[in-house]
mmCIF file of C-alpha atoms in Angstrom:
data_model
loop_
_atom_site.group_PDB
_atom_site.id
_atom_site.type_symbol
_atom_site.label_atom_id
_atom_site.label_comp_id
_atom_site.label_asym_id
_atom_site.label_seq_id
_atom_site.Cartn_x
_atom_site.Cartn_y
_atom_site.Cartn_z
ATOM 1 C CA UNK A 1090 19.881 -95.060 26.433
ATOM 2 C CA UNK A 1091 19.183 -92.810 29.635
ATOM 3 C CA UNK A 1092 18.817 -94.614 32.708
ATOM 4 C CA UNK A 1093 18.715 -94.490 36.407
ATOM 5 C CA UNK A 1094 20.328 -96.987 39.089
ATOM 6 C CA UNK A 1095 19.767 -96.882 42.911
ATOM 7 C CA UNK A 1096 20.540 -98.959 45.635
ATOM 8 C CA UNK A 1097 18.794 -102.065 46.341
ATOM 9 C CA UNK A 1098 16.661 -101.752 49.424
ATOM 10 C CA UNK A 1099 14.952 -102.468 52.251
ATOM 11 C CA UNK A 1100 17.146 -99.813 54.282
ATOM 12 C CA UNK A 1101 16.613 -100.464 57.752
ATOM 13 C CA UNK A 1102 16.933 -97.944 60.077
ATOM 14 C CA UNK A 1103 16.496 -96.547 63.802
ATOM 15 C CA UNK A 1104 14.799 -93.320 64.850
ATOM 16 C CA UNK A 1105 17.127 -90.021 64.232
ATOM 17 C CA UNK A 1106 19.568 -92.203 62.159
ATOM 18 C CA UNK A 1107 21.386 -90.098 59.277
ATOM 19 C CA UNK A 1108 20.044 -91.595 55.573
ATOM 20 C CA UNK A 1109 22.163 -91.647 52.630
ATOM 21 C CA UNK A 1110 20.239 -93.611 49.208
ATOM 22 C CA UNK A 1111 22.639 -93.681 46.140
ATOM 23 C CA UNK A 1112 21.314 -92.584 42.836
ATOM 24 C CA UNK A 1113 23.315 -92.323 39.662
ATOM 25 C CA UNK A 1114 22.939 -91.897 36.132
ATOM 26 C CA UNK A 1115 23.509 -92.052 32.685
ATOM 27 C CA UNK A 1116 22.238 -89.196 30.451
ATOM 28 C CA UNK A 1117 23.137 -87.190 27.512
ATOM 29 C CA UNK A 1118 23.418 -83.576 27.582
ATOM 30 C CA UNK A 1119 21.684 -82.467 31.204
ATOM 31 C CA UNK A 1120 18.787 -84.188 32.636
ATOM 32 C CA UNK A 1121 17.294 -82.689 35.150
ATOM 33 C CA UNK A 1122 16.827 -84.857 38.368
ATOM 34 C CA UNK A 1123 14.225 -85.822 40.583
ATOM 35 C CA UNK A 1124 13.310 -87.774 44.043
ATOM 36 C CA UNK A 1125 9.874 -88.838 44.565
ATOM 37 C CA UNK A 1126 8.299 -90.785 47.396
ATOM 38 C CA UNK A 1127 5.663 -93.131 47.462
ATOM 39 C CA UNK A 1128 3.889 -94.110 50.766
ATOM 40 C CA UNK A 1129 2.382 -97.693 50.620
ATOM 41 C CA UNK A 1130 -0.940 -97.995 48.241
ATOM 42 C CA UNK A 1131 -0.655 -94.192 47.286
ATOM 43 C CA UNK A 1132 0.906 -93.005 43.987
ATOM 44 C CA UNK A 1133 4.094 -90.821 43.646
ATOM 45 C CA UNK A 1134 4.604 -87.353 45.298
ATOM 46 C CA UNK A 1135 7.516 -85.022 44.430
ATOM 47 C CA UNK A 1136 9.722 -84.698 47.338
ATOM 48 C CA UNK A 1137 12.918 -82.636 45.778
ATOM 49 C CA UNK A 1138 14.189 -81.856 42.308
ATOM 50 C CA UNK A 1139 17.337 -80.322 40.337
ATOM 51 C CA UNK A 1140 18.002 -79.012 36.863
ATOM 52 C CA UNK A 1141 21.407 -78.084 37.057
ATOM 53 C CA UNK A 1142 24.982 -79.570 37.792
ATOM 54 C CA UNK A 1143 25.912 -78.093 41.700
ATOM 55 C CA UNK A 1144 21.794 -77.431 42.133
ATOM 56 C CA UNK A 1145 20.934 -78.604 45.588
ATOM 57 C CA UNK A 1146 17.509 -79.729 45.908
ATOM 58 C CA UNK A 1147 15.203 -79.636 49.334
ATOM 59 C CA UNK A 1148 12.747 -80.621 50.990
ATOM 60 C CA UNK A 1149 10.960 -82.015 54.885
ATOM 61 C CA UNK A 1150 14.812 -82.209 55.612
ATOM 62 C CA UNK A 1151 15.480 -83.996 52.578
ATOM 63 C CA UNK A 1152 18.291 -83.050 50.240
ATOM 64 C CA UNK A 1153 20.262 -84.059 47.103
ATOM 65 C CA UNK A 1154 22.695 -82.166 45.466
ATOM 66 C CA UNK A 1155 23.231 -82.564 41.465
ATOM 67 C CA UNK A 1156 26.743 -83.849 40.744
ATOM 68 C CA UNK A 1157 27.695 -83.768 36.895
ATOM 69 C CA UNK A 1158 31.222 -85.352 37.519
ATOM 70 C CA UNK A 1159 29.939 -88.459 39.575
ATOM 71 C CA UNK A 1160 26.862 -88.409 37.760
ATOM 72 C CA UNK A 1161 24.729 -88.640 41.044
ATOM 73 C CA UNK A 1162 21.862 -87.344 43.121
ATOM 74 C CA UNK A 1163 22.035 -89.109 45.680
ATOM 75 C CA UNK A 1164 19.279 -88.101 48.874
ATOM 76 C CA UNK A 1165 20.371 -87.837 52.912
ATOM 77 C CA UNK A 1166 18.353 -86.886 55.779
ATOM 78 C CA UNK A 1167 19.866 -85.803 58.721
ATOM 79 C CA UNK A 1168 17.794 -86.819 61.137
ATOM 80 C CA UNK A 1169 15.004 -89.704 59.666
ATOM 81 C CA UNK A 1170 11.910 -90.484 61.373
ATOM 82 C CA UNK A 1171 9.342 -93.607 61.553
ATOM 83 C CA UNK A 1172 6.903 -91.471 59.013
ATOM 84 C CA UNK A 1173 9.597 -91.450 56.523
ATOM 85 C CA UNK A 1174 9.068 -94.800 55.858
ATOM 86 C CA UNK A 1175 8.061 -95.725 52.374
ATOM 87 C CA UNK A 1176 9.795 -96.142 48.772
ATOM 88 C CA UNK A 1177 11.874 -93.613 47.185
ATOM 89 C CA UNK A 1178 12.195 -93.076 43.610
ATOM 90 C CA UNK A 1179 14.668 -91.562 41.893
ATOM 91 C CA UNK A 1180 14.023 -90.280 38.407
ATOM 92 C CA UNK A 1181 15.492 -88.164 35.501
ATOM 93 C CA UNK A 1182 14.141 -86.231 32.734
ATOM 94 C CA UNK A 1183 15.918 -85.716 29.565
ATOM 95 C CA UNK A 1184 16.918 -82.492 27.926
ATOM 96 C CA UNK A 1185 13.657 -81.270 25.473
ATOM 97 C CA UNK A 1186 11.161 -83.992 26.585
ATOM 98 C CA UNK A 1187 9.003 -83.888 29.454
ATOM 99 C CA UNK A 1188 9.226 -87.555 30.248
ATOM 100 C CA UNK A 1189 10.784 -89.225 33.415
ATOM 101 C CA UNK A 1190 12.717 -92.144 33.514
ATOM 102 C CA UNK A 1191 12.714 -93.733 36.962
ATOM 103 C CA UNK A 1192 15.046 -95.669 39.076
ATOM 104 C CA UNK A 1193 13.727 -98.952 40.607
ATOM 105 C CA UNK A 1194 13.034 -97.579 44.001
ATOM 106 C CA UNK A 1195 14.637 -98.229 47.017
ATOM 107 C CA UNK A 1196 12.576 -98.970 50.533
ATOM 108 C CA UNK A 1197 13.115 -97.332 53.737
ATOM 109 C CA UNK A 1198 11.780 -98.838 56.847
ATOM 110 C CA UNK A 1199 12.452 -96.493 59.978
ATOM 111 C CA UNK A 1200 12.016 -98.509 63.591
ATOM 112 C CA UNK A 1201 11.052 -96.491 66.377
ATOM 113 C CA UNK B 77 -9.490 -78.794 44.801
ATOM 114 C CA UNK B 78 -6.785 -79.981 42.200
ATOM 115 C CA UNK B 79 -5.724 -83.132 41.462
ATOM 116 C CA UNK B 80 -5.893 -86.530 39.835
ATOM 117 C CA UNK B 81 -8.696 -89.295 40.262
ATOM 118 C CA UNK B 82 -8.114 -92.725 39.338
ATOM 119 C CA UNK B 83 -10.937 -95.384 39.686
ATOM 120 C CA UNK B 84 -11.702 -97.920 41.014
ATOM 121 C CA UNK B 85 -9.076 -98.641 43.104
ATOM 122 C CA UNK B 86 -8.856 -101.933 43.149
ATOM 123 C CA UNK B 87 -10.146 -103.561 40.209
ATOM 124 C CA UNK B 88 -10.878 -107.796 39.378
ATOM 125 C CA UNK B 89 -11.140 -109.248 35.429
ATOM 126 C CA UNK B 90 -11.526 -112.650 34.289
ATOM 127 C CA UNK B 91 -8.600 -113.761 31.704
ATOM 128 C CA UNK B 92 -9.865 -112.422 28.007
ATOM 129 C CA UNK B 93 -11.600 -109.431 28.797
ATOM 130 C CA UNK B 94 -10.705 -106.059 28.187
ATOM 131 C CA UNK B 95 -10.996 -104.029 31.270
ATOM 132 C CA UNK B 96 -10.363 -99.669 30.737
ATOM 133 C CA UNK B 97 -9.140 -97.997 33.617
ATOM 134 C CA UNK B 98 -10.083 -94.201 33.927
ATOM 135 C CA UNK B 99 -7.793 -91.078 34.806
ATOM 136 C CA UNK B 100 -9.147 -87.254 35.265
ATOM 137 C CA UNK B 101 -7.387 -84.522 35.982
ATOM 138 C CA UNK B 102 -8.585 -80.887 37.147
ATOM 139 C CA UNK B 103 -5.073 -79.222 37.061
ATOM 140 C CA UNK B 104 -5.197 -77.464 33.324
ATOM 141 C CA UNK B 105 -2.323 -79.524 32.344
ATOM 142 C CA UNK B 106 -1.488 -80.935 28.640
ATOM 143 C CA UNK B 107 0.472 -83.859 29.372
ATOM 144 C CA UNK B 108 -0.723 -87.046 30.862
ATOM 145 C CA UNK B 109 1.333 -90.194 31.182
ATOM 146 C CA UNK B 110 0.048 -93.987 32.319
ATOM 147 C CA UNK B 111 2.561 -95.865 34.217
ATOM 148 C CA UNK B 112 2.705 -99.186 35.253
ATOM 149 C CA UNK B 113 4.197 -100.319 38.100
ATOM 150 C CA UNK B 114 5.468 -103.856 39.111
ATOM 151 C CA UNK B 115 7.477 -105.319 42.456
ATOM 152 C CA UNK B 116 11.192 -104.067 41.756
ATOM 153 C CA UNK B 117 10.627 -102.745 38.688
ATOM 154 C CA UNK B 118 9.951 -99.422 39.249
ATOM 155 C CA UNK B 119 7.587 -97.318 36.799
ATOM 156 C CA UNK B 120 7.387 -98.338 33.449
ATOM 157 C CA UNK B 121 6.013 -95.659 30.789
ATOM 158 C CA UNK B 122 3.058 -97.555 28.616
ATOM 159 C CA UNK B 123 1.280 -94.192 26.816
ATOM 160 C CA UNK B 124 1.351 -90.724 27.246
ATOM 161 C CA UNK B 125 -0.227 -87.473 25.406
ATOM 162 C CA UNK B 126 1.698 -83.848 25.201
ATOM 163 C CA UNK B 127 -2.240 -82.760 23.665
ATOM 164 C CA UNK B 128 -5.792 -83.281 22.935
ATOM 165 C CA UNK B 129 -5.865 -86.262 20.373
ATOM 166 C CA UNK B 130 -2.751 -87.156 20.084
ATOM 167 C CA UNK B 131 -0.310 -89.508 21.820
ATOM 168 C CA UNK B 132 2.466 -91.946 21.612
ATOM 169 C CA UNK B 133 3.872 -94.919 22.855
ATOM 170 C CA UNK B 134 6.326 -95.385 25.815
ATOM 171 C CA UNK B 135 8.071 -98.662 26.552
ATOM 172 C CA UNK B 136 5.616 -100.904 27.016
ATOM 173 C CA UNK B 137 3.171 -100.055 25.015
ATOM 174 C CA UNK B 138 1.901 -103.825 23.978
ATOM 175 C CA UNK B 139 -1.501 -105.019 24.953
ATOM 176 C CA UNK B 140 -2.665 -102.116 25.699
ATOM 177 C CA UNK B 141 -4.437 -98.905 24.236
ATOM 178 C CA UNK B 142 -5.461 -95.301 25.264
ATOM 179 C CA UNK B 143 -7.395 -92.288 23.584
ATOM 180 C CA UNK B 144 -7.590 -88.707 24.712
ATOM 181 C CA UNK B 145 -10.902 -86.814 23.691
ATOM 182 C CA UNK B 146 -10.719 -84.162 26.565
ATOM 183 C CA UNK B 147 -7.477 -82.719 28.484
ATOM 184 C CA UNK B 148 -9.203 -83.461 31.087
ATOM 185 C CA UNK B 149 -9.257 -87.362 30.687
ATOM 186 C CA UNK B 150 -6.396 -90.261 29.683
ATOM 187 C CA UNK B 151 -7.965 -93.407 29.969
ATOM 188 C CA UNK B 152 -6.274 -96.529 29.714
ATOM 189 C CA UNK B 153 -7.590 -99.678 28.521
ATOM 190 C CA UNK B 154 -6.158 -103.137 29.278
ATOM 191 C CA UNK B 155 -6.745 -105.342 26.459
ATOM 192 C CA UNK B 156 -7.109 -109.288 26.547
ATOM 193 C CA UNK B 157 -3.420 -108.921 24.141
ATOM 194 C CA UNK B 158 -1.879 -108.132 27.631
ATOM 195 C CA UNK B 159 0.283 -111.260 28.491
ATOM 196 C CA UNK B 160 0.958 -110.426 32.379
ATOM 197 C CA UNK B 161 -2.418 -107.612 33.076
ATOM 198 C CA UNK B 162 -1.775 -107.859 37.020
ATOM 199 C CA UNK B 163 -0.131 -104.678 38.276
ATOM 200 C CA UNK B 164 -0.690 -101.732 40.265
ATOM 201 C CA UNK B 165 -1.230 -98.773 37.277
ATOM 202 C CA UNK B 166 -0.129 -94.984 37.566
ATOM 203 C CA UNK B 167 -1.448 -91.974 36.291
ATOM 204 C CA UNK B 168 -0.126 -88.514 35.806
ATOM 205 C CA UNK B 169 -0.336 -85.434 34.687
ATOM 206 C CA UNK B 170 2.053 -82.103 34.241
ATOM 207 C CA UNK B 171 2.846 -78.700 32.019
ATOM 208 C CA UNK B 172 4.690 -79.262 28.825
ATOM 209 C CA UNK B 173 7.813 -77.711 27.213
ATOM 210 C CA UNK B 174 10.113 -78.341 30.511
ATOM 211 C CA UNK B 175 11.268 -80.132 33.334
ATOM 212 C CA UNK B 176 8.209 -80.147 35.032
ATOM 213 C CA UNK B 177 6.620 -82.182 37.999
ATOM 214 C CA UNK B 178 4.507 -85.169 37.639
ATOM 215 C CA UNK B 179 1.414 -84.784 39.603
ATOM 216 C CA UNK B 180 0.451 -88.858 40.221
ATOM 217 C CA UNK B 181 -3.023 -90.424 41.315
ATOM 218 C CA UNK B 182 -3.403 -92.713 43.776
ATOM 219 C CA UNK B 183 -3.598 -95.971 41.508
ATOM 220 C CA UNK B 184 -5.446 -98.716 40.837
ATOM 221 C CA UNK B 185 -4.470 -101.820 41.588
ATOM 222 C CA UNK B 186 -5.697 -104.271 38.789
ATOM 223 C CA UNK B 187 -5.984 -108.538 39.018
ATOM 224 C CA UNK B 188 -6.486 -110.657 36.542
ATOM 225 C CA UNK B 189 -7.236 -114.365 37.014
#
């Protein structure tokens, strides 16, 4: 079935360090693709999406471009800062439904 | 203005009781969707509803049970059937018919001893 992997967290970074979190995918047909962030005790807000292969998706300096021959999506930020902080979720939804199926999360913890 | 509420917040049962969480929603949307969400698991899909009096079950749908009367309401309860109850449970909402955002609450955060 459809499914989403990420890489395991925490990430740990300093101030102004560049992010990269992985995020691939298995899917039939094309899925559109999704990032969402979740600061602690709050639920999930959108932070970027993509429904087609070569889309790029931004957003508060995020981005993640839609790559159909890696099957990936993964999200960088130049330039990260201690609000960033907090999980990130990647997630797909299949062609014709309007489900999501979500990665497991992956933690970022940014140090001043 | 728009959005989802979820109450209470943080919620406390007794083992064998059935405990209903509630959801609203003042965004017009058809779809809701209850999530529940565990350490390292990610979100896991329990029920959701496409429209008014009707929905289906997601993944892990055991233990627990849902009706939708209004579009404007999805709750969610958590029956005694639930082996593991304790977890922090989502709600959201969004348009049908494509790949449209997920509008979440803020949770609540349910503990059963």
């Amino acid at each position: 079935g459809d499914s989403v992997t990420q890489m395991e967290g925490p990430v740990t970074l300093s101030e102004e360090a560049f992010l990269t979190i992985n995020c691939t995918y298995t899917a039939t047909g094309y899925p559109s693709l999704f990032w969402y962030v979740q600061y602690p005790g709050e639920g999930l807000q959108l932070l970027l999406k993509a429904t087609k292969a070569d889309d790029k998706g931004s957003n508060k300096g995020f981005e993640a471009t839609y790559r159909k021959e890696t099957t990936s999506f993964h999200l960088e930020k130049g330039s990260v800062q201690v609000s960033d902080s907090a999980v990130y979720f990647c997630a797909l939804s299949p062609p014709n439904t309007d489900k999501l199926i979500f990665g497991t999360g992956t933690r970022l913890q940014v140090f001043p | 203005d728009g959005g989802i509420t979820q109450s209470p917040k943080y919620l406390f049962r007794k083992e064998g009781q059935n405990v209903t969480l509630s959801c609203e929603q003042n965004l017009n949307h058809d779809a809701m969707y209850w999530y529940r969400q565990d350490p390292g698991q990610g979100l896991r899909l329990i029920y959701y509803s496409q429209i008014v009096n009707d929905f289906q079950k997601g993944d892990i749908a055991e233990g627990y049970s849902v009706s939708r009367e209004k579009k404007e309401s999805f709750p969610l309860t958590v029956t005694s059937a639930q082996k593991n109850p304790t977890a922090f449970y989502l709600c959201a909402s969004s348009m049908t018919g494509g790949a449209y955002e997920q509008y979440f609450g803020p949770g609540t955060r349910l503990t059963v001893t």
